[in-house]
Coordinates of C-alpha atoms and ligand atoms in Angstrom, one line a residue:
M70 CA 0.1 0.0 0.1
T71 CA 1.5 3.4 -1.0
H72 CA -1.1 5.4 -0.3
N73 CA -0.1 6.8 3.0
N74 CA 3.4 7.9 1.5
L75 CA 3.1 11.5 1.0
F76 CA 5.0 11.5 -2.3
S77 CA 2.2 9.2 -3.7
A78 CA -0.4 12.1 -2.8
L79 CA 1.9 14.9 -4.2
R80 CA 2.4 12.5 -7.2
A81 CA -1.2 11.9 -8.0
A82 CA -1.8 15.5 -8.1
F83 CA 0.5 15.7 -11.2
P84 CA -1.5 17.1 -14.3
V85 CA -2.4 14.8 -17.0
D86 CA -0.2 16.8 -19.2
L87 CA 3.4 15.7 -17.7
T88 CA 5.1 17.8 -20.6
A89 CA 3.7 20.9 -18.7
T90 CA 5.9 23.1 -16.9
A91 CA 6.2 22.3 -13.2
V92 CA 9.1 24.5 -12.0
E93 CA 10.4 27.3 -13.6
T94 CA 13.3 29.1 -12.4
D95 CA 13.9 32.9 -12.5
G96 CA 17.1 32.0 -14.6
G97 CA 14.7 30.7 -17.2
L98 CA 15.3 27.1 -16.8
R99 CA 12.1 25.0 -17.1
Y100 CA 11.5 21.5 -15.5
S101 CA 8.1 19.6 -16.3
W102 CA 6.2 17.5 -14.5
Q103 CA 7.7 14.5 -16.2
D104 CA 11.5 15.9 -15.4
L105 CA 10.5 15.8 -11.6
D106 CA 8.8 12.2 -12.1
R107 CA 12.0 10.8 -13.6
A108 CA 14.7 12.7 -11.6
T109 CA 13.2 11.9 -8.3
A110 CA 13.0 8.3 -9.5
M111 CA 16.4 8.2 -10.3
M112 CA 17.4 9.9 -6.9
A113 CA 15.1 7.3 -5.2
N114 CA 16.8 4.3 -7.0
L115 CA 20.0 5.7 -5.9
L116 CA 19.0 5.7 -2.1
Q117 CA 17.6 2.3 -2.2
S118 CA 20.6 1.3 -3.8
L119 CA 22.6 1.9 -0.7
D120 CA 20.9 -0.6 1.3
L121 CA 20.0 1.7 4.2
P122 CA 18.4 0.4 7.4
E123 CA 14.8 1.1 7.6
G124 CA 14.1 4.8 8.7
S125 CA 17.5 6.4 7.9
R126 CA 18.1 10.0 7.9
V127 CA 19.0 11.9 4.9
A128 CA 20.7 15.0 6.1
V129 CA 21.1 17.9 3.5
Q130 CA 22.6 21.1 3.7
V131 CA 22.8 22.5 0.2
E132 CA 21.9 26.0 -1.5
K133 CA 18.4 26.2 -2.9
S134 CA 18.0 24.6 -6.1
V135 CA 15.1 22.5 -8.1
E136 CA 17.5 19.6 -7.7
A137 CA 17.3 20.1 -3.9
L138 CA 13.7 19.9 -4.1
M139 CA 14.1 17.0 -6.2
L140 CA 16.2 15.2 -3.4
Y141 CA 13.3 16.0 -0.9
L142 CA 10.9 14.2 -2.9
A143 CA 13.2 11.4 -3.7
T144 CA 13.7 11.0 0.0
L145 CA 9.9 10.6 0.6
R146 CA 9.6 8.6 -2.5
A147 CA 12.1 6.0 -1.1
G148 CA 10.7 6.1 2.2
F149 CA 13.5 7.6 4.1
V150 CA 13.6 10.6 6.4
F151 CA 14.5 14.2 5.1
L152 CA 16.7 16.4 7.4
P153 CA 17.0 19.6 5.8
L154 CA 19.9 22.0 7.5
N155 CA 20.0 25.9 7.0
T156 CA 23.0 26.7 4.8
A157 CA 24.1 29.5 7.3
Y158 CA 24.8 26.7 10.1
Q159 CA 28.4 26.6 10.6
S160 CA 30.6 23.5 11.5
A161 CA 29.8 23.2 15.4
E162 CA 26.3 23.7 14.5
I163 CA 26.3 20.8 11.7
E164 CA 28.4 18.7 13.9
Y165 CA 25.6 18.8 16.7
F166 CA 23.0 18.1 14.1
I167 CA 24.7 15.1 12.6
G168 CA 26.0 13.8 15.8
N169 CA 22.3 13.7 17.2
A170 CA 20.5 12.5 14.2
E171 CA 23.2 10.0 12.8
P172 CA 22.1 10.1 9.3
A173 CA 22.8 7.3 7.0
V174 CA 23.4 10.0 4.4
V175 CA 24.6 13.5 4.3
V176 CA 24.3 15.8 1.3
C177 CA 26.4 18.9 1.1
S178 CA 27.7 21.7 -1.4
G179 CA 30.8 20.7 -3.2
A180 CA 32.4 23.7 -1.5
N181 CA 31.8 22.3 2.0
F182 CA 32.7 18.5 1.5
G183 CA 35.9 18.7 3.1
W184 CA 34.9 19.5 6.8
V185 CA 31.2 18.2 6.3
S186 CA 32.3 14.7 5.2
K187 CA 35.0 14.7 8.0
T188 CA 32.1 15.4 10.5
A189 CA 29.7 12.8 8.8
F190 CA 32.3 10.2 8.9
K191 CA 33.3 10.7 12.4
A192 CA 29.5 10.2 13.4
G193 CA 29.3 7.0 11.4
T194 CA 27.5 8.3 8.2
Q195 CA 28.5 5.9 5.2
H196 CA 27.6 8.1 2.4
V197 CA 28.3 11.7 1.7
F198 CA 27.2 13.0 -1.4
T199 CA 27.6 16.6 -3.1
L200 CA 25.1 18.7 -4.6
N201 CA 25.7 22.1 -6.0
D202 CA 23.2 24.8 -7.4
D203 CA 24.4 24.5 -10.9
R204 CA 23.1 21.0 -11.5
T205 CA 26.6 19.3 -10.5
G206 CA 27.9 17.3 -8.0
S207 CA 28.2 13.5 -6.9
L208 CA 24.6 12.8 -6.2
L209 CA 23.5 13.8 -9.7
E210 CA 26.3 11.9 -11.0
R211 CA 25.5 8.8 -9.2
A212 CA 21.7 9.1 -9.9
A213 CA 22.3 9.4 -13.6
H214 CA 23.0 5.6 -13.7
H215 CA 19.9 4.6 -12.3
S216 CA 16.6 3.8 -13.7
D217 CA 14.0 6.7 -14.1
Q218 CA 11.1 4.3 -13.1
H219 CA 10.5 3.9 -9.7
Q220 CA 7.6 2.4 -7.4
T221 CA 7.0 4.5 -4.4
V222 CA 7.9 2.7 -1.2
A223 CA 4.9 2.0 1.1
R224 CA 4.7 3.9 4.0
Q225 CA 1.9 4.3 7.0
A226 CA 0.5 7.7 8.1
D227 CA 2.5 7.4 10.9
D228 CA 5.7 6.8 9.6
L229 CA 8.4 9.7 9.9
A230 CA 9.0 11.5 6.8
A231 CA 11.1 14.4 8.0
I232 CA 13.1 15.7 11.2
L233 CA 13.3 19.6 11.6
Y234 CA 15.6 20.6 14.2
T235 CA 14.3 23.7 16.3
S236 CA 16.5 25.3 19.0
G237 CA 15.7 24.7 22.7
T238 CA 15.1 27.3 25.2
T239 CA 17.8 25.5 27.6
G240 CA 20.2 22.9 25.9
R241 CA 20.5 21.9 22.5
S242 CA 18.3 21.6 19.6
K243 CA 15.7 19.2 19.4
G244 CA 14.6 17.0 16.4
A245 CA 11.0 17.6 15.7
M246 CA 9.7 14.5 14.1
L247 CA 6.8 14.8 11.4
T248 CA 5.1 12.0 9.9
H249 CA 3.6 11.6 6.4
G250 CA 0.4 11.7 8.1
N251 CA 1.1 15.1 9.7
M252 CA 2.1 16.7 6.4
L253 CA -0.5 15.2 4.1
S254 CA -3.3 16.3 6.3
N255 CA -2.0 19.7 6.7
A256 CA -1.4 19.9 3.0
L257 CA -4.9 18.7 2.0
T258 CA -6.4 21.2 4.9
L259 CA -4.5 24.2 3.4
K260 CA -5.3 23.2 -0.2
D261 CA -9.1 23.5 0.6
Y262 CA -8.7 26.7 3.2
W263 CA -6.7 28.8 1.0
G264 CA -8.9 28.1 -2.5
W265 CA -5.9 26.5 -4.5
K266 CA -7.5 26.5 -7.8
K267 CA -6.5 25.0 -11.5
G268 CA -4.1 27.8 -12.9
D269 CA -2.7 29.0 -9.9
V270 CA 1.2 29.8 -10.0
L271 CA 3.1 30.0 -6.9
I272 CA 6.3 32.1 -6.6
H273 CA 8.5 30.3 -4.5
A274 CA 11.1 32.9 -2.8
L275 CA 11.8 31.2 0.7
P276 CA 14.4 28.7 1.7
I277 CA 13.6 25.1 1.6
F278 CA 14.8 23.9 5.2
H279 CA 12.0 24.9 7.1
V280 CA 8.4 24.4 7.2
H281 CA 7.3 27.8 5.6
G282 CA 9.3 27.3 2.3
L283 CA 9.5 23.4 2.3
F284 CA 6.2 22.1 3.3
V285 CA 3.7 24.7 3.4
A286 CA 4.9 26.5 0.1
I287 CA 6.0 23.3 -1.9
H288 CA 3.3 20.9 -0.9
G289 CA 0.8 23.7 -1.5
A290 CA 1.7 24.0 -5.5
L291 CA 2.2 20.3 -5.6
I292 CA -0.6 18.8 -4.0
N293 CA -2.6 21.5 -6.5
G294 CA -0.5 20.3 -9.6
S295 CA 0.5 24.0 -10.0
K296 CA 3.5 25.4 -11.2
M297 CA 6.1 27.2 -9.2
I298 CA 8.3 30.2 -10.2
W299 CA 11.4 29.3 -8.4
M300 CA 13.4 32.1 -7.0
A301 CA 16.9 30.7 -5.5
K302 CA 17.1 33.9 -3.3
F303 CA 14.7 36.4 -2.3
D304 CA 15.1 39.6 -4.5
P305 CA 12.1 42.1 -3.9
K306 CA 12.6 43.3 -7.6
R307 CA 12.4 40.1 -9.2
V308 CA 9.4 39.0 -7.2
I309 CA 7.6 42.0 -8.4
A310 CA 8.5 41.6 -11.8
R311 CA 7.2 37.8 -12.1
M312 CA 3.9 38.4 -10.1
K313 CA 2.1 39.1 -13.6
E314 CA 2.4 35.3 -14.3
A315 CA 1.7 34.2 -10.4
T316 CA -1.3 34.0 -8.5
V317 CA 0.1 32.9 -5.0
F318 CA 2.8 34.3 -2.8
M319 CA 4.2 33.4 0.7
G320 CA 6.4 35.1 2.8
V321 CA 7.7 35.8 5.9
P322 CA 6.8 39.5 7.2
T323 CA 10.5 40.7 6.0
L324 CA 9.7 39.9 2.6
Y325 CA 6.8 42.2 2.5
V326 CA 8.4 44.8 4.4
R327 CA 11.3 44.7 1.5
M328 CA 9.0 44.6 -1.3
L329 CA 6.9 47.7 0.0
A330 CA 10.1 49.8 -0.3
E331 CA 10.1 49.1 -4.0
P332 CA 8.3 51.6 -6.1
A333 CA 7.5 49.1 -8.9
L334 CA 5.1 47.5 -6.2
D335 CA 1.7 48.9 -7.3
K336 CA -1.7 47.6 -8.2
A337 CA -0.8 47.0 -11.8
A338 CA 2.2 44.7 -10.9
V339 CA -0.3 42.6 -8.6
K340 CA -3.3 42.6 -10.8
N341 CA -3.0 38.8 -11.7
M342 CA -2.4 37.8 -8.1
R343 CA -5.1 36.0 -6.1
L344 CA -3.4 35.5 -2.5
F345 CA -0.6 36.8 -0.5
I346 CA 0.2 34.8 2.6
A347 CA 2.3 35.7 5.6
G348 CA 3.8 33.9 8.7
S349 CA 6.6 32.6 10.5
A350 CA 6.8 35.6 12.7
P351 CA 4.1 38.6 13.6
L352 CA 3.2 40.8 10.7
L353 CA 3.2 44.2 12.0
I354 CA -0.2 46.0 11.6
E355 CA 1.7 48.7 9.5
T356 CA 2.8 46.2 7.0
F357 CA -0.7 44.7 6.7
T358 CA -2.3 48.2 6.1
E359 CA 0.2 49.5 3.8
W360 CA 0.1 46.4 1.7
Q361 CA -3.7 46.9 1.5
Q362 CA -3.2 50.4 0.3
R363 CA -0.6 50.0 -2.2
T364 CA -2.0 46.9 -3.9
G365 CA -5.4 46.5 -2.9
H366 CA -4.6 43.1 -1.4
T367 CA -5.2 42.0 2.1
I368 CA -2.4 39.9 3.3
L369 CA -3.7 36.7 4.9
E370 CA -1.7 35.9 7.9
R371 CA -1.5 32.5 9.2
Y372 CA 0.5 30.6 12.3
G373 CA 2.3 27.5 12.5
M374 CA 5.6 25.9 13.8
S375 CA 8.1 23.2 13.1
E376 CA 6.4 21.0 15.4
T377 CA 2.9 21.2 13.9
A378 CA 3.2 22.7 10.6
M379 CA 0.3 25.0 10.1
L380 CA -2.2 25.7 12.9
T381 CA -4.3 28.7 12.2
S382 CA -5.3 30.9 9.4
N383 CA -7.3 33.8 8.6
P384 CA -10.1 32.9 6.2
Y385 CA -9.7 32.9 2.4
A386 CA -13.3 32.5 1.8
A387 CA -16.2 32.3 4.1
D388 CA -15.5 30.0 7.2
K389 CA -18.8 28.3 7.7
R390 CA -17.5 27.2 11.3
Y391 CA -17.3 30.7 12.3
A392 CA -20.7 32.4 11.1
K393 CA -19.5 32.5 7.6
Q394 CA -16.5 35.2 8.4
T395 CA -14.3 36.2 5.6
E396 CA -12.5 39.3 7.1
R397 CA -8.8 38.7 7.3
R398 CA -8.0 40.6 10.5
G399 CA -4.6 42.3 10.6
G400 CA -2.6 41.5 13.9
T401 CA -4.9 38.1 14.5
V402 CA -3.7 34.7 13.0
G403 CA -7.2 33.7 12.4
F404 CA -9.0 30.8 13.1
P405 CA -7.8 27.3 14.0
L406 CA -7.5 25.1 10.9
P407 CA -10.2 22.6 10.2
G408 CA -9.3 19.3 12.2
V409 CA -7.0 21.5 14.7
S410 CA -8.0 22.0 18.1
L411 CA -7.0 25.0 19.9
R412 CA -7.2 26.4 23.4
V413 CA -5.7 28.7 25.9
R414 CA -4.5 27.6 29.3
G415 CA -3.6 29.6 32.3
D416 CA -0.3 28.7 34.4
D417 CA -2.3 26.1 36.3
G418 CA -3.6 24.5 33.3
Q419 CA -6.8 26.1 33.9
E420 CA -9.2 27.1 30.8
M421 CA -9.0 30.7 30.1
P422 CA -12.4 32.8 29.5
V423 CA -13.1 34.1 25.8
G424 CA -10.4 37.2 25.3
E425 CA -8.4 36.3 28.0
I426 CA -4.5 35.7 27.8
G427 CA -2.7 32.2 28.0
G428 CA -0.5 29.6 26.8
I429 CA -1.8 28.1 23.6
Q430 CA -2.0 24.4 23.4
V431 CA -3.0 22.5 20.0
Q432 CA -4.0 19.0 19.1
G433 CA -4.5 17.6 15.6
P434 CA -3.4 15.3 12.9
N435 CA -0.9 17.6 12.0
V436 CA 1.1 17.7 15.5
F437 CA 4.2 15.9 15.4
K438 CA 5.1 12.6 16.9
G439 CA 7.8 13.9 19.4
Y440 CA 11.3 15.0 19.8
W441 CA 13.9 12.6 18.0
R442 CA 15.3 10.8 20.7
M443 CA 14.0 12.7 23.6
P444 CA 11.0 11.0 25.2
E445 CA 11.6 13.0 28.6
K446 CA 11.3 16.3 26.3
T447 CA 8.5 15.3 24.4
A448 CA 6.5 14.2 27.4
E449 CA 7.1 17.6 29.2
E450 CA 5.9 19.7 26.0
F451 CA 2.4 17.8 26.1
T452 CA -0.4 17.8 28.4
A453 CA -1.8 14.8 30.1
D454 CA -4.8 14.9 27.8
G455 CA -2.3 15.3 24.6
Y456 CA -2.5 18.7 23.8
F457 CA 1.0 20.2 22.5
K458 CA 2.3 23.0 24.4
T459 CA 3.3 25.5 21.8
G460 CA 5.1 28.1 24.1
D461 CA 3.3 30.9 22.5
V462 CA 1.1 33.1 24.6
G463 CA -2.2 34.5 23.2
K464 CA -6.1 34.7 23.2
V465 CA -9.2 34.0 21.3
D466 CA -11.8 36.8 20.8
D467 CA -15.6 36.1 20.9
R468 CA -15.7 36.0 17.1
G469 CA -13.1 33.1 17.1
Y470 CA -9.9 34.9 15.8
V471 CA -6.8 33.9 17.6
T472 CA -4.1 36.4 18.5
I473 CA -0.7 35.9 19.4
V474 CA 0.5 38.2 22.0
G475 CA 4.0 36.8 22.8
R476 CA 5.8 33.9 23.9
S477 CA 6.6 32.1 27.0
K478 CA 9.8 30.4 25.7
D479 CA 12.9 32.6 25.4
L480 CA 12.9 32.9 21.7
I481 CA 13.9 35.9 19.3
I482 CA 12.4 35.6 15.8
S483 CA 14.5 37.4 13.2
G484 CA 13.5 37.7 9.9
G485 CA 11.5 34.7 10.1
Y486 CA 14.5 32.7 11.7
N487 CA 14.3 31.3 15.1
V488 CA 17.3 32.5 17.6
Y489 CA 17.4 31.2 21.0
P490 CA 19.0 33.7 23.8
A491 CA 20.3 30.3 25.7
E492 CA 22.3 29.4 22.9
I493 CA 24.0 32.6 22.1
E494 CA 24.5 33.4 26.0
G495 CA 26.3 29.9 26.4
Y496 CA 28.7 31.0 23.6
I497 CA 29.2 34.5 25.0
N498 CA 29.5 33.0 28.6
E499 CA 32.6 30.8 27.7
M500 CA 34.5 33.8 26.1
K501 CA 37.8 35.1 27.9
G502 CA 36.9 37.9 30.5
V503 CA 33.3 37.5 30.4
A504 CA 31.2 37.0 33.8
E505 CA 27.8 36.9 32.0
S506 CA 25.5 37.9 29.5
A507 CA 21.8 38.2 28.5
V508 CA 20.3 38.4 25.0
V509 CA 17.4 39.9 24.3
G510 CA 15.1 40.6 21.0
V511 CA 14.3 44.4 20.4
P512 CA 12.2 45.8 17.4
H513 CA 13.8 46.0 14.1
P514 CA 12.5 47.9 11.0
D515 CA 13.6 44.9 8.4
F516 CA 13.9 41.8 10.5
G517 CA 11.0 42.4 12.8
E518 CA 13.1 41.6 15.7
V519 CA 16.7 41.3 16.0
G520 CA 19.1 40.1 19.3
V521 CA 21.0 42.5 21.1
A522 CA 23.7 41.3 23.7
V523 CA 24.3 42.6 27.1
V524 CA 27.7 41.4 28.5
I525 CA 29.1 41.8 32.0
A526 CA 33.0 41.5 32.2
K527 CA 34.9 40.0 34.8
S528 CA 36.2 42.1 37.6
D529 CA 39.8 42.1 36.2
A530 CA 38.9 41.9 32.7
V531 CA 38.4 44.3 29.6
V532 CA 35.7 43.0 27.1
Q533 CA 35.2 44.5 23.7
P534 CA 32.0 44.4 22.4
E535 CA 33.3 44.1 18.6
N536 CA 35.2 40.9 19.7
V537 CA 32.3 39.3 21.2
L538 CA 30.5 39.8 18.0
A539 CA 33.4 38.7 15.8
E540 CA 33.9 35.4 18.1
L541 CA 30.4 34.7 17.5
K542 CA 30.4 35.3 13.7
A543 CA 33.2 32.7 13.6
K544 CA 31.1 30.0 15.3
L545 CA 27.3 30.4 14.6
A546 CA 25.2 30.7 11.7
N547 CA 25.1 34.7 10.9
F548 CA 21.2 35.4 11.4
K549 CA 21.9 34.4 15.0
I550 CA 24.6 37.1 15.6
P551 CA 23.3 39.8 17.7
K552 CA 23.1 43.1 15.7
H553 CA 24.7 45.2 18.8
C554 CA 26.7 44.1 21.8
F555 CA 26.8 46.2 25.0
V556 CA 29.4 45.7 27.9
V557 CA 27.8 47.2 31.2
A558 CA 28.4 47.1 34.6
E559 CA 25.6 45.0 35.7
L560 CA 22.4 43.4 34.5
P561 CA 19.0 44.2 36.2
R562 CA 17.8 41.5 38.5
N563 CA 14.5 40.6 40.3
T564 CA 14.7 39.9 44.1
M565 CA 15.2 36.1 43.2
G566 CA 18.5 37.1 41.6
K567 CA 16.9 36.4 37.9
V568 CA 17.7 38.7 35.2
Q569 CA 14.7 40.8 34.2
K570 CA 15.2 40.5 30.4
N571 CA 11.7 42.8 30.2
L572 CA 13.7 45.8 31.6
L573 CA 16.7 45.3 28.9
R574 CA 14.0 44.9 26.1
D575 CA 12.7 48.1 27.2
Q576 CA 15.8 49.8 27.6
Y577 CA 16.9 48.9 24.1
K578 CA 13.7 49.1 22.3
N579 CA 14.3 52.2 20.5
L580 CA 17.9 51.1 19.4
F581 CA 16.9 50.5 15.7
S582 CA 13.9 52.3 15.1
A583 CA 13.8 54.0 11.7
Ligands
MLC790 C1 20.0 37.4 7.1 N1 20.5 38.1 8.0 C2 19.6 38.1 8.9 C3 18.8 37.3 8.8 N2 18.9 37.1 7.4 N3 19.7 38.6 10.2 C4 18.9 38.7 11.0 N4 17.7 37.6 10.9 C5 17.8 37.2 9.6 N5 16.7 36.5 9.2 C6 21.6 39.0 8.2 C7 22.9 38.0 7.8 O1 23.8 37.5 8.9 C8 24.1 38.9 7.0 O2 24.5 39.6 8.0 C9 22.9 40.1 6.2 O3 22.0 40.0 7.0 C10 22.9 39.4 4.8 O4 22.7 38.0 4.7 P1 21.8 37.5 3.5 O5 22.0 36.0 3.6 O6 22.4 38.2 2.4 O7 20.5 38.2 3.8 P2 19.2 37.9 2.9 O8 19.1 37.2 2.0 O9 18.5 39.6 3.0 O10 18.2 37.2 3.9 C11 17.1 38.0 4.5 C12 16.0 37.2 4.5 C13 16.3 35.6 5.0 C14 14.9 37.8 5.3 C15 15.7 36.9 2.9 O11 16.5 36.0 6.2 C16 15.0 34.7 5.0 O12 14.8 33.9 3.8 N6 14.0 34.6 5.7 C17 13.2 33.8 5.7 C18 13.2 32.7 7.0 C19 12.2 31.7 6.7 O13 11.9 30.9 5.7 N7 11.7 31.1 8.1 C20 10.7 30.0 8.0 C21 10.8 29.3 9.1 S1 9.5 28.2 9.3 P3 26.1 39.9 8.0 O14 26.5 40.8 9.1 O15 26.9 38.8 8.0 O16 26.4 40.5 6.6 C22 8.6 28.7 11.0 C23 7.2 28.2 10.8 C24 6.1 29.0 10.3 O17 8.9 29.8 11.3 O18 5.0 29.0 10.9 O19 6.4 29.2 9.1
AMP791 P1 9.7 27.2 14.1 O1 10.3 27.0 15.6 O2 10.9 28.0 13.4 O3 8.7 26.7 13.4 O4 9.0 28.9 14.8 C1 7.6 28.6 15.2 C2 7.2 30.0 16.0 O5 6.9 30.9 14.8 C3 5.8 29.9 16.6 O6 6.0 29.0 17.8 C4 5.6 31.4 16.9 O7 6.3 32.1 17.8 C5 6.0 31.8 15.6 N1 5.2 32.3 14.8 C6 4.7 31.5 13.4 N2 3.9 32.4 12.7 C7 3.5 33.3 13.4 C8 2.5 34.5 13.2 N3 1.9 34.6 12.3 N4 2.7 35.0 14.1 C9 3.3 35.4 15.2 N5 4.3 34.3 15.5 C10 4.3 33.4 14.4

């Protein structure tokens, strides 16, 4: 039985005319549905020829390309578990992910092969391939020797399809285990809820190592048999230029902010567009309103996470569960998606009345299976009756709209990427001359929020802020580096001795104001 393999559902949605264009790169390359089918078959055959154990992980850190998309689909098709890694991650970060996930296969860019393969072989990985963004690399060379016919490997809905690492508020990153069933249910729900229809064309401009670009965008287009206009990197001018040929766009708020800065963004540019979707970070009401004024379109904001894929969405059309409401309300993330149960609980687990703020908990077919090899952590994050504690703080109003007002987890979301202060503080605290540190998120006009490091030097030491940032830069993904560092005499503390990060946030809140 193959129908529970997510790939089978995506493949079944390919149009009858397989010669039609499935993906067109912004550089002008066209890939037909047949190309997707054959190339993923060849890669799936290559993976299967390696005789990997059941449930093997395929860890991938490569630049965005259509071949990287094919590798994702091939991994599903062959029944293995896809493990995407942000291209910004440096060696210490990669070492942890590979050591923790123990992938059987690692795919990296040719430029990184030296250090990545060393790390991988040390962790017991048997196969390291390269894949570059110019259609070269050993993965493609090896796949070329395999048949372009492949029988999709049977998978149950509960079988793992992907592991997405999300950093932890304390300690190391956790691998969120997502199943074929999680992703298929979410893809089908969104196809319906967002009114995907024949003729839709998606502009894909997000990275493909996180939920937004990899699952929401790609599954959305594929399960509708829709063409994608594929951008290797987000460029506001290029996206606006291609809108005339497209109908759907998805982006994190920073992408909308950057497009609004382009004079070319006007009603004529978007006249063919049907839907603009935003998520991964809070969309400022200013951005929502300005977009409406400039384009005549109301951005549809939705909310999700790595552990759950999409949870809530503003309505595309009338939602019959909510008195046929059609309004997309800025500042809210809309209604729980069909099949998702969402509730707001107080600190003692008590149900909060309508409009009152509490922790958001969710349940549904999209909610992940748990954290990779962390049963205790998994148990901690679920309630006794099986709801996942999102760590987001919010409320539901009397019309059913969910609003996120903050987070109980100490997390900064910068340009749609998650940055965990605890991880950065850990690195700073190990630096020579540093007594302690606090990293807080402050508003930023481009990234929404960015990190600021506040550092205390040891009594006999002198610490230079620029050295702190330079040392971090040498070790961590670039988006995690605080945008500013202050060395100060003391940190504000409460009577329990705990650093009062809210005071620091307040103190530095205007640091980047326009
Ligand atoms: C880049 N930089 C960032 C950053 N991105 N700094 C803070 N936050 C970010 N997100 C910094 C780099 O460190 C570098 O600094 C400088 O900006 C230029 O780097 P770049 O790579 O050229 O940046 P750019 O291409 O402009 O990237 C910006 C961006 C990108 C907004 C296009 O960050 C992006 O694609 N974000 C989307 C993230 C995403 O897909 N999230 C979805 C998660 S899924 P320096 O100093 O080194 O020069 C999820 C669930 C859900 O959350 O609900 O969807
Ligand atoms: P990640 O772990 O990268 O998947 O990030 C998930 C987190 O992003 C959620 O827990 C939220 O805090 C945040 N998030 C996603 N979408 C939204 C949104 N529309 N508004 C506010 N926060 C969001």
